[in-house]
CSV table of C-alpha atoms in Angstrom, one decimal:
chain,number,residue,atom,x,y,z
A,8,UNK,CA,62.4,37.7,38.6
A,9,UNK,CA,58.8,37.4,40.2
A,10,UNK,CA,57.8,36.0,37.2
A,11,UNK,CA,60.6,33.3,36.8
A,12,UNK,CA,59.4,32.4,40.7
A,13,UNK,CA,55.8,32.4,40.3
A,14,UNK,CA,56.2,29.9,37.0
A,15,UNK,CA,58.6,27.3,39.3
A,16,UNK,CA,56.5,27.0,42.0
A,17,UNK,CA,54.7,23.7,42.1
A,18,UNK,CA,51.1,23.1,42.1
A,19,UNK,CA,49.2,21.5,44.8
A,20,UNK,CA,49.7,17.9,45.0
A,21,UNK,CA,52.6,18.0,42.5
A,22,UNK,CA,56.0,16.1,43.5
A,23,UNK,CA,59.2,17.6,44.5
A,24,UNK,CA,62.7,16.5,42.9
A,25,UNK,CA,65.7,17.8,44.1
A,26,UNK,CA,69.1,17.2,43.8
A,27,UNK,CA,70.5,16.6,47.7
A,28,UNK,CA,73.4,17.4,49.0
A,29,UNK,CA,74.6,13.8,49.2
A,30,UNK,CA,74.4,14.0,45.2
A,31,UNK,CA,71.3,11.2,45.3
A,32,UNK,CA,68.4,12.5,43.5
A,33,UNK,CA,65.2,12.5,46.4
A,34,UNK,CA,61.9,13.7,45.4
A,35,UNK,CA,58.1,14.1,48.0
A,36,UNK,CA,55.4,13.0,46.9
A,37,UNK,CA,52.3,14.1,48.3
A,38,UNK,CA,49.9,10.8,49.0
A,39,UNK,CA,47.2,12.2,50.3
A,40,UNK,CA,46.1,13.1,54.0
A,41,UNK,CA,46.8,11.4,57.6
A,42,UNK,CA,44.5,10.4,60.1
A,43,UNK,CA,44.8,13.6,61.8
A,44,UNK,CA,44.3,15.8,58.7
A,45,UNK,CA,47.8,16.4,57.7
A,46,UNK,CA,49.3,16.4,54.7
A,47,UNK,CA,51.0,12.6,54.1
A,48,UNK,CA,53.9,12.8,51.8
A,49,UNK,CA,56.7,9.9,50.7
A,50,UNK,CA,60.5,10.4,50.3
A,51,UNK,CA,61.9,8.7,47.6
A,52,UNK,CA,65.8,8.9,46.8
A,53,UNK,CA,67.9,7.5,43.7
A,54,UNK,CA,71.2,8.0,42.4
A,55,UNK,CA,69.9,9.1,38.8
A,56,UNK,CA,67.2,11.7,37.9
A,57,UNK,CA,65.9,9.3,35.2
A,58,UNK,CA,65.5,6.5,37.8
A,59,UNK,CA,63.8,8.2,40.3
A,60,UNK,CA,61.1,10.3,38.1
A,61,UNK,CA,60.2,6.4,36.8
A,62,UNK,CA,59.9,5.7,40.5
A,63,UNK,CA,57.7,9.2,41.3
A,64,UNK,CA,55.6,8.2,38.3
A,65,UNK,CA,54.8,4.4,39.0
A,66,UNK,CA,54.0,5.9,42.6
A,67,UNK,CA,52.0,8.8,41.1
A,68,UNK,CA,49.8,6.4,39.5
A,69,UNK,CA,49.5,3.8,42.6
A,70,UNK,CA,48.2,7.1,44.7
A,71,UNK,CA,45.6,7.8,41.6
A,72,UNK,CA,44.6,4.3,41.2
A,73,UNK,CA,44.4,3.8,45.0
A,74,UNK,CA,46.7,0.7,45.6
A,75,UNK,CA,49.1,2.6,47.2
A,76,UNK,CA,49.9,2.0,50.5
A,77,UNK,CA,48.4,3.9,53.1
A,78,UNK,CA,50.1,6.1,55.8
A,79,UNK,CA,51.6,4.8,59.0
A,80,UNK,CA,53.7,1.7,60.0
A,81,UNK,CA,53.3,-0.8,57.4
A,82,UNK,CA,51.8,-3.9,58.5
A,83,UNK,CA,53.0,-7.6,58.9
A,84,UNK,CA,51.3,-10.5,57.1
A,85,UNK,CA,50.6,-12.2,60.6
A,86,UNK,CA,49.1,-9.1,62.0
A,87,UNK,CA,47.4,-8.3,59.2
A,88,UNK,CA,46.1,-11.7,58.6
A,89,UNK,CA,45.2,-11.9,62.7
A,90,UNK,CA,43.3,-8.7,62.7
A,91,UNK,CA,41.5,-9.6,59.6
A,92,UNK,CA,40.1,-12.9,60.3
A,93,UNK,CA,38.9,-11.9,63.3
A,94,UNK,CA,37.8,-8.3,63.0
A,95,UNK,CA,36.9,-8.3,59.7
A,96,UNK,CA,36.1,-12.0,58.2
A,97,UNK,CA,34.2,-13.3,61.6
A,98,UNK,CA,31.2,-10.7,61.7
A,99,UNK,CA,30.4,-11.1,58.1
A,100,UNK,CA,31.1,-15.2,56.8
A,101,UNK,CA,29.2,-18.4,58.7
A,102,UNK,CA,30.4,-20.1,61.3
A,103,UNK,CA,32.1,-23.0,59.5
A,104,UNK,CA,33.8,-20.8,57.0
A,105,UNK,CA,35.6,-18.6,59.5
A,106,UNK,CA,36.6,-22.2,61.3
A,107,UNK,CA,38.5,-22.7,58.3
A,108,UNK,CA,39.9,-19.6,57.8
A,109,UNK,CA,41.0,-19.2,61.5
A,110,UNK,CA,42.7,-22.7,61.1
A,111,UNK,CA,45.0,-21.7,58.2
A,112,UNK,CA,46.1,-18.2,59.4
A,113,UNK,CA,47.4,-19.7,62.9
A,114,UNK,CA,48.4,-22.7,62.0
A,115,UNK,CA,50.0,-22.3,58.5
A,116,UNK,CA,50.4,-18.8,57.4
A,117,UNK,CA,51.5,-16.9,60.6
A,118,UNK,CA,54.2,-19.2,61.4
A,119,UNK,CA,55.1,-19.7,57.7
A,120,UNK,CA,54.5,-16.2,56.2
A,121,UNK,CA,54.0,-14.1,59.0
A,122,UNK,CA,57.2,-12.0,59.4
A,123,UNK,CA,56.9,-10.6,55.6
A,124,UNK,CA,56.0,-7.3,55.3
A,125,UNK,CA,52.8,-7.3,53.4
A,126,UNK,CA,53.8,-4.7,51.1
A,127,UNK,CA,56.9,-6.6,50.4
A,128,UNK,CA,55.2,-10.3,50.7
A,129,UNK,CA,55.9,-11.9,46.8
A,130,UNK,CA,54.5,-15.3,45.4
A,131,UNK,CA,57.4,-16.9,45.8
A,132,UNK,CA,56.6,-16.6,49.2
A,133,UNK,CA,53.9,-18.5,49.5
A,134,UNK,CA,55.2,-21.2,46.6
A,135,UNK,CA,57.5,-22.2,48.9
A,136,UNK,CA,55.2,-22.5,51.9
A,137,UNK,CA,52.6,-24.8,50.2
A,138,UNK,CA,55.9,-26.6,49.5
A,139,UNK,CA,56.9,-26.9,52.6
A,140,UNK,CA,53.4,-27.7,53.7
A,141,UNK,CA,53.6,-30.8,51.7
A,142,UNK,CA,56.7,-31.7,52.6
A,143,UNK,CA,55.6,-31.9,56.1
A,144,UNK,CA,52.9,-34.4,55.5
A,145,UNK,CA,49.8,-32.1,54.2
A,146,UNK,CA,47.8,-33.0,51.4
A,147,UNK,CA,47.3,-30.5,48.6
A,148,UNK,CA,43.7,-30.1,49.9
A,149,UNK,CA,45.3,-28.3,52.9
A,150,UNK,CA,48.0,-26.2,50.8
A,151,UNK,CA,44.8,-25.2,48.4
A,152,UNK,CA,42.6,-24.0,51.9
A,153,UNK,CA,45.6,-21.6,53.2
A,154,UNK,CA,46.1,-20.6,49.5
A,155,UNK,CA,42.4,-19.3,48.9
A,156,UNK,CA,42.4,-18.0,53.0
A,157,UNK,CA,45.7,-15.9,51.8
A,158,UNK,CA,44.3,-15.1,48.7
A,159,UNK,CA,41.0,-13.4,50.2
A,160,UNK,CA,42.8,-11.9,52.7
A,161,UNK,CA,45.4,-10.1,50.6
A,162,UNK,CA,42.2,-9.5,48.8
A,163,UNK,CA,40.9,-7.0,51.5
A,164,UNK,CA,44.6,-5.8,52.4
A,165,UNK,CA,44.7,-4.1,48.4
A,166,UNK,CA,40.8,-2.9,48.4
A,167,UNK,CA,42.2,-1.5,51.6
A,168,UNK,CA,45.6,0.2,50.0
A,169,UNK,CA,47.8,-1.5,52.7
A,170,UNK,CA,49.4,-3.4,50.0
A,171,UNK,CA,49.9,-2.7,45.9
A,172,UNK,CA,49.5,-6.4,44.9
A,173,UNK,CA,47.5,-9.6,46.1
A,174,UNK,CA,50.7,-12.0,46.0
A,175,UNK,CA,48.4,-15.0,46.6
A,176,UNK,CA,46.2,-14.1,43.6
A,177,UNK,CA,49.3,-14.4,41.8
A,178,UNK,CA,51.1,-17.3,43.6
A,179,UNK,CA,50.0,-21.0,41.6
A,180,UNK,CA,49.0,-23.6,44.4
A,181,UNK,CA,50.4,-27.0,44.4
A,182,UNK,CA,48.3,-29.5,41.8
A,183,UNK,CA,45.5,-31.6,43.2
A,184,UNK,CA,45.9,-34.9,42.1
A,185,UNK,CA,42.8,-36.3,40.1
A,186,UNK,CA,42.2,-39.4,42.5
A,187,UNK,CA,42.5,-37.3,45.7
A,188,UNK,CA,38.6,-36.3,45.6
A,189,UNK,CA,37.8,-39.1,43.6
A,190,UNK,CA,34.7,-40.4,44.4
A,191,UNK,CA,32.9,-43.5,44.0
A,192,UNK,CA,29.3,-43.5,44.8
A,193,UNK,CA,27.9,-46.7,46.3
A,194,UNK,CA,26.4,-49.5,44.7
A,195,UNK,CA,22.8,-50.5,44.6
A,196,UNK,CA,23.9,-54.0,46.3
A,197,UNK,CA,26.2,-51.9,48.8
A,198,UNK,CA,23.0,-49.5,49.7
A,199,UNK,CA,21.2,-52.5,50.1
A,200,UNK,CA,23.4,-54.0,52.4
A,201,UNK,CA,23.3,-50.5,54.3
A,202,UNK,CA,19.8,-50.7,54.2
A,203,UNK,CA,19.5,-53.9,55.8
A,204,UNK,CA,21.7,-52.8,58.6
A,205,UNK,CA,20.1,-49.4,59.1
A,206,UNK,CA,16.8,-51.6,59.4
A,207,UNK,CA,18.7,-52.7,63.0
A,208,UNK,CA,20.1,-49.3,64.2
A,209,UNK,CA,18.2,-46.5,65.8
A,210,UNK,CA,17.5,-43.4,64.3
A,211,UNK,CA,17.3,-45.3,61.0
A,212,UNK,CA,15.5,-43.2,58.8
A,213,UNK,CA,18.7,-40.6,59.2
A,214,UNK,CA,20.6,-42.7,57.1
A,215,UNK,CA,17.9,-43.4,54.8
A,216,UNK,CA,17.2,-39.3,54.1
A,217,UNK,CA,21.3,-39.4,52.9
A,218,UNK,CA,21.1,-42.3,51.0
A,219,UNK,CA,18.0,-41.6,48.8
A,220,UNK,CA,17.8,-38.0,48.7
A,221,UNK,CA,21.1,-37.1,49.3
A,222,UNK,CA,20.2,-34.6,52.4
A,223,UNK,CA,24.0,-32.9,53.4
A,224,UNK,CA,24.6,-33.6,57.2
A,225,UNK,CA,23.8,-30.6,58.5
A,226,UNK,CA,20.4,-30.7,56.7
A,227,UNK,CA,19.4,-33.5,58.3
A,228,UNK,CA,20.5,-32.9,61.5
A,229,UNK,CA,18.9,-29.6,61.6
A,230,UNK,CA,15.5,-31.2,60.8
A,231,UNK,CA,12.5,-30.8,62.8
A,232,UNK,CA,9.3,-32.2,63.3
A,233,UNK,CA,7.7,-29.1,62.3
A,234,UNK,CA,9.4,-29.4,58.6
A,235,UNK,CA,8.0,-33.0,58.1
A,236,UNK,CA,4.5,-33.2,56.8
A,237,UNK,CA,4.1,-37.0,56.4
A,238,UNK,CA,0.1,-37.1,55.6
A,239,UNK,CA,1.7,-34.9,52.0
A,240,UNK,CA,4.6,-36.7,52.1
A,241,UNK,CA,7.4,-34.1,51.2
A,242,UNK,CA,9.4,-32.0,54.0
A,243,UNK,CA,11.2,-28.7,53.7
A,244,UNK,CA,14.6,-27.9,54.3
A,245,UNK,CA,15.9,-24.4,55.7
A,246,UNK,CA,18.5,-24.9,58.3
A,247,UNK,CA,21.6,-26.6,59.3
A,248,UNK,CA,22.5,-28.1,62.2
A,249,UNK,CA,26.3,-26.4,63.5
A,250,UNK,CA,29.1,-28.2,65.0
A,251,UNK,CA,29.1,-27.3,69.0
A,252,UNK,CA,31.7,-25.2,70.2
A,253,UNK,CA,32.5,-24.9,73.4
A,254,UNK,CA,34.4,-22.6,76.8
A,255,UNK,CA,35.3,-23.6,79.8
A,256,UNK,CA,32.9,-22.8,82.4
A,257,UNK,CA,34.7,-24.0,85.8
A,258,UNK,CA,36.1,-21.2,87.8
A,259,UNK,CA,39.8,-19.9,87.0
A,260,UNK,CA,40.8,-20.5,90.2
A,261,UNK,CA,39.5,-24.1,90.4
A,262,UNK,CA,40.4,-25.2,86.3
A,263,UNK,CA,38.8,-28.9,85.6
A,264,UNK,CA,42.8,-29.3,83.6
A,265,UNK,CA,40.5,-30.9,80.6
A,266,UNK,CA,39.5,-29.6,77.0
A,267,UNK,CA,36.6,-27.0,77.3
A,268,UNK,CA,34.6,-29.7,75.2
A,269,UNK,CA,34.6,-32.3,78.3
A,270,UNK,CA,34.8,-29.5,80.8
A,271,UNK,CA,31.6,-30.4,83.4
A,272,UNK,CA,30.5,-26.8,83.5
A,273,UNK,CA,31.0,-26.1,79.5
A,274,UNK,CA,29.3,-23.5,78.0
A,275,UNK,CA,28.3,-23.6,74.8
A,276,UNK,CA,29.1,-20.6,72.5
A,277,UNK,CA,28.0,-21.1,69.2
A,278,UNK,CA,24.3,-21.2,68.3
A,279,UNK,CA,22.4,-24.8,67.6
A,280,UNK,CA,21.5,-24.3,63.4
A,281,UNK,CA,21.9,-21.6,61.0
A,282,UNK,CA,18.9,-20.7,58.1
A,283,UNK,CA,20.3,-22.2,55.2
A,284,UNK,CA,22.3,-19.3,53.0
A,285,UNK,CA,21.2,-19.8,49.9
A,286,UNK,CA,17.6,-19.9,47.8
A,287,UNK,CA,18.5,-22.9,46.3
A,288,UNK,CA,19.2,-24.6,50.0
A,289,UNK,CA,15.6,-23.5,51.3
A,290,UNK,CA,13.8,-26.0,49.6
A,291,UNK,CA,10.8,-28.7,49.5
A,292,UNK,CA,12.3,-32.4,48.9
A,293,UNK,CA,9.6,-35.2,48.4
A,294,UNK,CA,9.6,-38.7,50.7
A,295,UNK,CA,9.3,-41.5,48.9
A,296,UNK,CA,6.7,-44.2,50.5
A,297,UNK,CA,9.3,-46.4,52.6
A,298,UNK,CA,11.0,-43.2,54.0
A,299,UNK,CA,6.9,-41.9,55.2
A,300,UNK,CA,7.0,-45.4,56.7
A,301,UNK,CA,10.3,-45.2,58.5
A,302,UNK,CA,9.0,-41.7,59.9
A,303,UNK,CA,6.6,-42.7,60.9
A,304,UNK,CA,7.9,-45.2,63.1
A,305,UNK,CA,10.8,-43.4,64.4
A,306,UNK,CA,8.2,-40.9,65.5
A,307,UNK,CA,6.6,-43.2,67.3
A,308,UNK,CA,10.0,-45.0,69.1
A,309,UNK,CA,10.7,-41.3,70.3
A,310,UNK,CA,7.8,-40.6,72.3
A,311,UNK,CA,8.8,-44.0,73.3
A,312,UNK,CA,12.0,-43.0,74.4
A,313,UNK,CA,10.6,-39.6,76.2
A,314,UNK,CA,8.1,-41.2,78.3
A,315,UNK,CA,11.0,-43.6,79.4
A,316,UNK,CA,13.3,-41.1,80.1
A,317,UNK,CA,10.5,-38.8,82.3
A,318,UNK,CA,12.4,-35.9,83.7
A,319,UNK,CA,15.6,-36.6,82.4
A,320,UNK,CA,14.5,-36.1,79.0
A,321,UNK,CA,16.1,-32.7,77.0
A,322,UNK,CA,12.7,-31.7,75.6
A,323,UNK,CA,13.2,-30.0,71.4
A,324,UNK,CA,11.8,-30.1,68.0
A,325,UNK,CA,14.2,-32.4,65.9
A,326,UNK,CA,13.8,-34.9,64.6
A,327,UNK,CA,16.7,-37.2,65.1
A,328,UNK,CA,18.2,-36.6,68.9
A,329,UNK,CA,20.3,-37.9,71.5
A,330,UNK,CA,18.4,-41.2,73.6
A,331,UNK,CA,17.9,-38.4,75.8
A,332,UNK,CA,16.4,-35.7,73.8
A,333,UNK,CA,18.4,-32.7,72.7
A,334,UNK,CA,20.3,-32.6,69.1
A,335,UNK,CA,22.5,-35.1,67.9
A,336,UNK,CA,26.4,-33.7,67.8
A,337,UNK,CA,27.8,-34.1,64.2
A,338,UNK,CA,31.0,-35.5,65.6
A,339,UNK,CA,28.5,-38.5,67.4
A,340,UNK,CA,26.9,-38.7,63.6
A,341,UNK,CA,30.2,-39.5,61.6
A,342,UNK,CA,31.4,-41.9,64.1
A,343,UNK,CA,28.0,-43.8,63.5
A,344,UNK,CA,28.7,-43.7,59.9
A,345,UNK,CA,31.3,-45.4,60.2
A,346,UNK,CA,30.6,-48.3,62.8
A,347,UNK,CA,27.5,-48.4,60.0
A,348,UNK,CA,29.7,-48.9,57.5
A,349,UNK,CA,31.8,-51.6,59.4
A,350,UNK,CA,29.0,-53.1,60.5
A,351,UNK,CA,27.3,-53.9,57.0
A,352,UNK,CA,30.8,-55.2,55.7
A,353,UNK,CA,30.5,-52.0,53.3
A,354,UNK,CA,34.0,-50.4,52.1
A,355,UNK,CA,34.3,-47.3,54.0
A,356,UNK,CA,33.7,-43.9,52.7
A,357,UNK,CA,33.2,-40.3,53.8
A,358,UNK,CA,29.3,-39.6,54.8
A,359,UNK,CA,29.3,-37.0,51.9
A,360,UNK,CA,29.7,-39.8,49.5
A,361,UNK,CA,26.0,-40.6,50.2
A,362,UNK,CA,25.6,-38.1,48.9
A,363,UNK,CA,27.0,-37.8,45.5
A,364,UNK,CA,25.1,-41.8,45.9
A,365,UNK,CA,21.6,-40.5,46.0
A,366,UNK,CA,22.8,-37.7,43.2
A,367,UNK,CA,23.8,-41.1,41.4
A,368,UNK,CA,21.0,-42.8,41.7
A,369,UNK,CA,18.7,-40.2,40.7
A,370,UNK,CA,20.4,-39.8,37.4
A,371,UNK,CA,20.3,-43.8,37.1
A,372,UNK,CA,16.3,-43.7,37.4
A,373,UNK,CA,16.5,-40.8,34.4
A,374,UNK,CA,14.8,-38.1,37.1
A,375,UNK,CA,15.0,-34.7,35.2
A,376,UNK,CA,17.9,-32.3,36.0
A,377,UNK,CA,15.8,-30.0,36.9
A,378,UNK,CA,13.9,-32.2,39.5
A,379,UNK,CA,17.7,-33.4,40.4
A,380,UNK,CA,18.7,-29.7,41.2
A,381,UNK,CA,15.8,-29.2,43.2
A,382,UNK,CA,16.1,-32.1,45.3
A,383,UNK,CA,20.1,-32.0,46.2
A,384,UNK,CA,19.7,-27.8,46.5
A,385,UNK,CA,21.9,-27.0,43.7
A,386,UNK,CA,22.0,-23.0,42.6
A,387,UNK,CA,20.3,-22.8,39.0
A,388,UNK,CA,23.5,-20.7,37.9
A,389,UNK,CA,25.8,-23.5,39.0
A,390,UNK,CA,24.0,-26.5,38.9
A,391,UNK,CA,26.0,-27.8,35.7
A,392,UNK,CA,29.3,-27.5,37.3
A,393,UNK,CA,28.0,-29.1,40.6
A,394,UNK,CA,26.3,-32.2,38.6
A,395,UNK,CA,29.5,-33.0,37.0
A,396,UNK,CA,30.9,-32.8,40.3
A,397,UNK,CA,28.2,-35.2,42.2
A,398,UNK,CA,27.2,-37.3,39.0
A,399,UNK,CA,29.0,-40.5,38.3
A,400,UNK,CA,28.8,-43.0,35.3
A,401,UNK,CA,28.6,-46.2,36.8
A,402,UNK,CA,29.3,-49.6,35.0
A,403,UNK,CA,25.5,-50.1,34.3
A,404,UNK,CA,25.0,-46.8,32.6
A,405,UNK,CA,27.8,-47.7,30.3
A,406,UNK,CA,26.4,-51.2,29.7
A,407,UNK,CA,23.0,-49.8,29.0
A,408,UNK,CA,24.5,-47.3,26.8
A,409,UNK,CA,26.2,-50.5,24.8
A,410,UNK,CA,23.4,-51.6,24.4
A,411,UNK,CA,21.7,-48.8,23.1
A,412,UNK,CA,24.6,-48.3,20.7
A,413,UNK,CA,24.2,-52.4,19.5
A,414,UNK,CA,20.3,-52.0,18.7
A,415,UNK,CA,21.4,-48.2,16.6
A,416,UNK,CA,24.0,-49.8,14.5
A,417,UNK,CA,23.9,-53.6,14.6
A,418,UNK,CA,19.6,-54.2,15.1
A,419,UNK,CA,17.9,-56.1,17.7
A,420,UNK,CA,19.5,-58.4,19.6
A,421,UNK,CA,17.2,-60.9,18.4
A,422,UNK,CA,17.8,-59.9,14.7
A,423,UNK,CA,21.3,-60.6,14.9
A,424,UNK,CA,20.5,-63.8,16.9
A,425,UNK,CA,18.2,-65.2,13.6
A,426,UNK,CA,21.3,-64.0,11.1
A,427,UNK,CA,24.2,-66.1,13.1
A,428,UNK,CA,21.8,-68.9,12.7
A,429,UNK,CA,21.0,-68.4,9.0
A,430,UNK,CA,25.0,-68.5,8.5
A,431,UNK,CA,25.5,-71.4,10.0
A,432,UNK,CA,22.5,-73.2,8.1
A,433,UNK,CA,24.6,-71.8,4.8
């Protein structure tokens, strides 16, 4: 009899299945520990013996694996999402990136996802928000942000073992359409015709840094002096210049009533530039001979504009600032863009698009890809996929490369020129 015992008792960490009382098949299985030390099992009941060992088993192997879910009261997608983007995502990503991450969990996935269990949330979930995203006005762009913000967020939640599966890794976002990031660099005529107009505008050489080099905004609006060496004729590049964010400042007792960002005792709260994040950013980019020029002189109108401005002057090191001193605001910079743009009679176009210009242009003059790479900061590993990206064919190429194809098959121009005329002669 004490042998029949000792050969049914179970071994540690083995499941229990019993037949209950209320002739459902229920079975423990033993998941690990609690916070507190204590054993953590889960009850599982099924009206067959067959269905419920499938059940122990594909739970066994979750628990071994590690995907399992952990102990205590499962979480929501909106709390989970909440507490990750801002205790876990915000220390570690930049600035920018956890803008857009903080944007998509309050206003699209909490209000459209959030009430799921995230151990229960499916793709069809989130299929049918990025549909419902679209049908409410937002562009595919926007569906495809709160679909990789979801995606690396359910990320965490598995690594985690608060959830078995990453639905959003397995949810399809809506198409991008091929013409929505279309873009079509500028013209030589149209840069001209910026060009001329810059020539008018102060701060000048900013725009001139975009449109031959192909600087990103935050590049050049992170510039200073010190990372200009004219006499050499090169600078180096290794921050960027951050949007401002600001709090209110005014006392709670006595609120201004206005947006912390026109509040007259605003403080800011996120620093001025960031060191550029990769080794490919942190780089050396040569000035061509106009640009030195156009330094030059803008150096010159700023202490200018200091010894006009005396006290009131915001004394720092960049190199394009306010008429007052202190650093120009990248919302200040894209609205000059564009009354640029308007100005010159040029079709309008994002200020990125310069960039993928200057990329243009550089591939126009035949300027090695490495040399290309080097100048726009591209990562060697990627810089392929990111020339396809900022590369276009424009109608010249293709008539040059007519032509090239005319001389290869057909001869000379002039060759063909001196056998029309020997036909008509016959």
């Amino acid at each position: 009899m004490a042998e029949e015992k000792k050969r049914t008792r179970r071994a540690n960490g083995e499941s229990a299945i019993y037949l209950g009382k209320d002739g459902r098949w229920h079975a423990r299985v033993p998941m690990g520990y609690k916070d507190d030390g204590s054993p953590y099992r889960r009850h599982l009941t099924r009206p067959t013996r067959k269905e419920l060992v499938d059940e122990v088993r594909r739970l066994e192997k979750q628990r071994d694996e590690g995907s399992a879910r952990q102990p205590g009261k499962p979480w929501t997608v909106a709390k989970w999402l909440e507490h990750w983007v801002q205790n876990i995502a915000k220390p570690v990503v930049s600035e920018n990136t956890y803008d857009g991450y903080e944007v998509a969990v309050r206003v699209h996935l909490v209000p459209g996802i959030g009430r799921h269990r995230i151990d229960r949330l499916e793709p069809e979930h989130l299929e049918s928000l990025y549909r419902r995203m679209q049908s409410a006005g937002s562009k595919a762009g926007t569906a495809h942000q709160a679909h990789r913000t979801a995606r690396t967020a359910l990320g965490e939640a598995v690594r985690r073992g608060h959830a078995a599966k990453n639905a959003a890794a397995l949810a399809k976002p809506p198409r991008m359409e091929e013409d929505e990031n279309e873009v079509e660099p500028y013209s030589v005529d149209e840069v001209q015709s910026l060009l001329l107009e810059v020539n008018k505008r102060r701060n000048s050489a900013r725009w001139m840094l975009a449109l031959s080099l192909g600087l990103r905004q935050g590049e050049t609006l992170g510039l200073r002096w010190s990372d200009v060496d004219l006499d050499n004729e090169y600078l180096k590049l290794r921050r960027n210049r951050l949007r401002p964010k600001y709090e209110h400042g005014c006392r709670e007792a006595a609120p201004c009533g206005r947006k912390a960002g026109y509040c007259p005792d605003r403080v800011q709260v996120r620093r001025e530039t960031k060191n550029t994040k990769s080794r490919a950013g942190r780089r050396a980019v040569p000035l061509p001979g106009p640009l030195v020029v156009m330094l030059r002189s803008h150096r010159e109108a700023q202490a200018r504009e200091r010894t006009a401005a005396a006290n009131l002057w915001t004394e720092s090191e960049y190199v394009f600032t306010k008429p007052l001193g202190g650093p120009l605001s990248p919302n200040t910079d894209y609205h000059d863009w564009k009354r640029l743009l308007e100005d010159a009679s040029v079709r309008d176009g994002r200020l990125h698009d310069a960039r993928h210009t200057a990329g243009t242009v550089l591939m126009l003059l035949g300027v090695p890809d490495r040399v290309i790479d080097q100048i726009m900061g591209w990562e060697p590993g990627g810089a392929a996929r990111m020339r396809a990206r900022y590369l276009h064919v424009t109608d010249p190429m293709l008539k040059e490369a007519a032509r090239k194809i005319e001389r290869a098959i057909w001869g000379a121009p002039q060759n063909l020129a001196v056998d029309k005329d020997q036909d008509n002669e016959a």
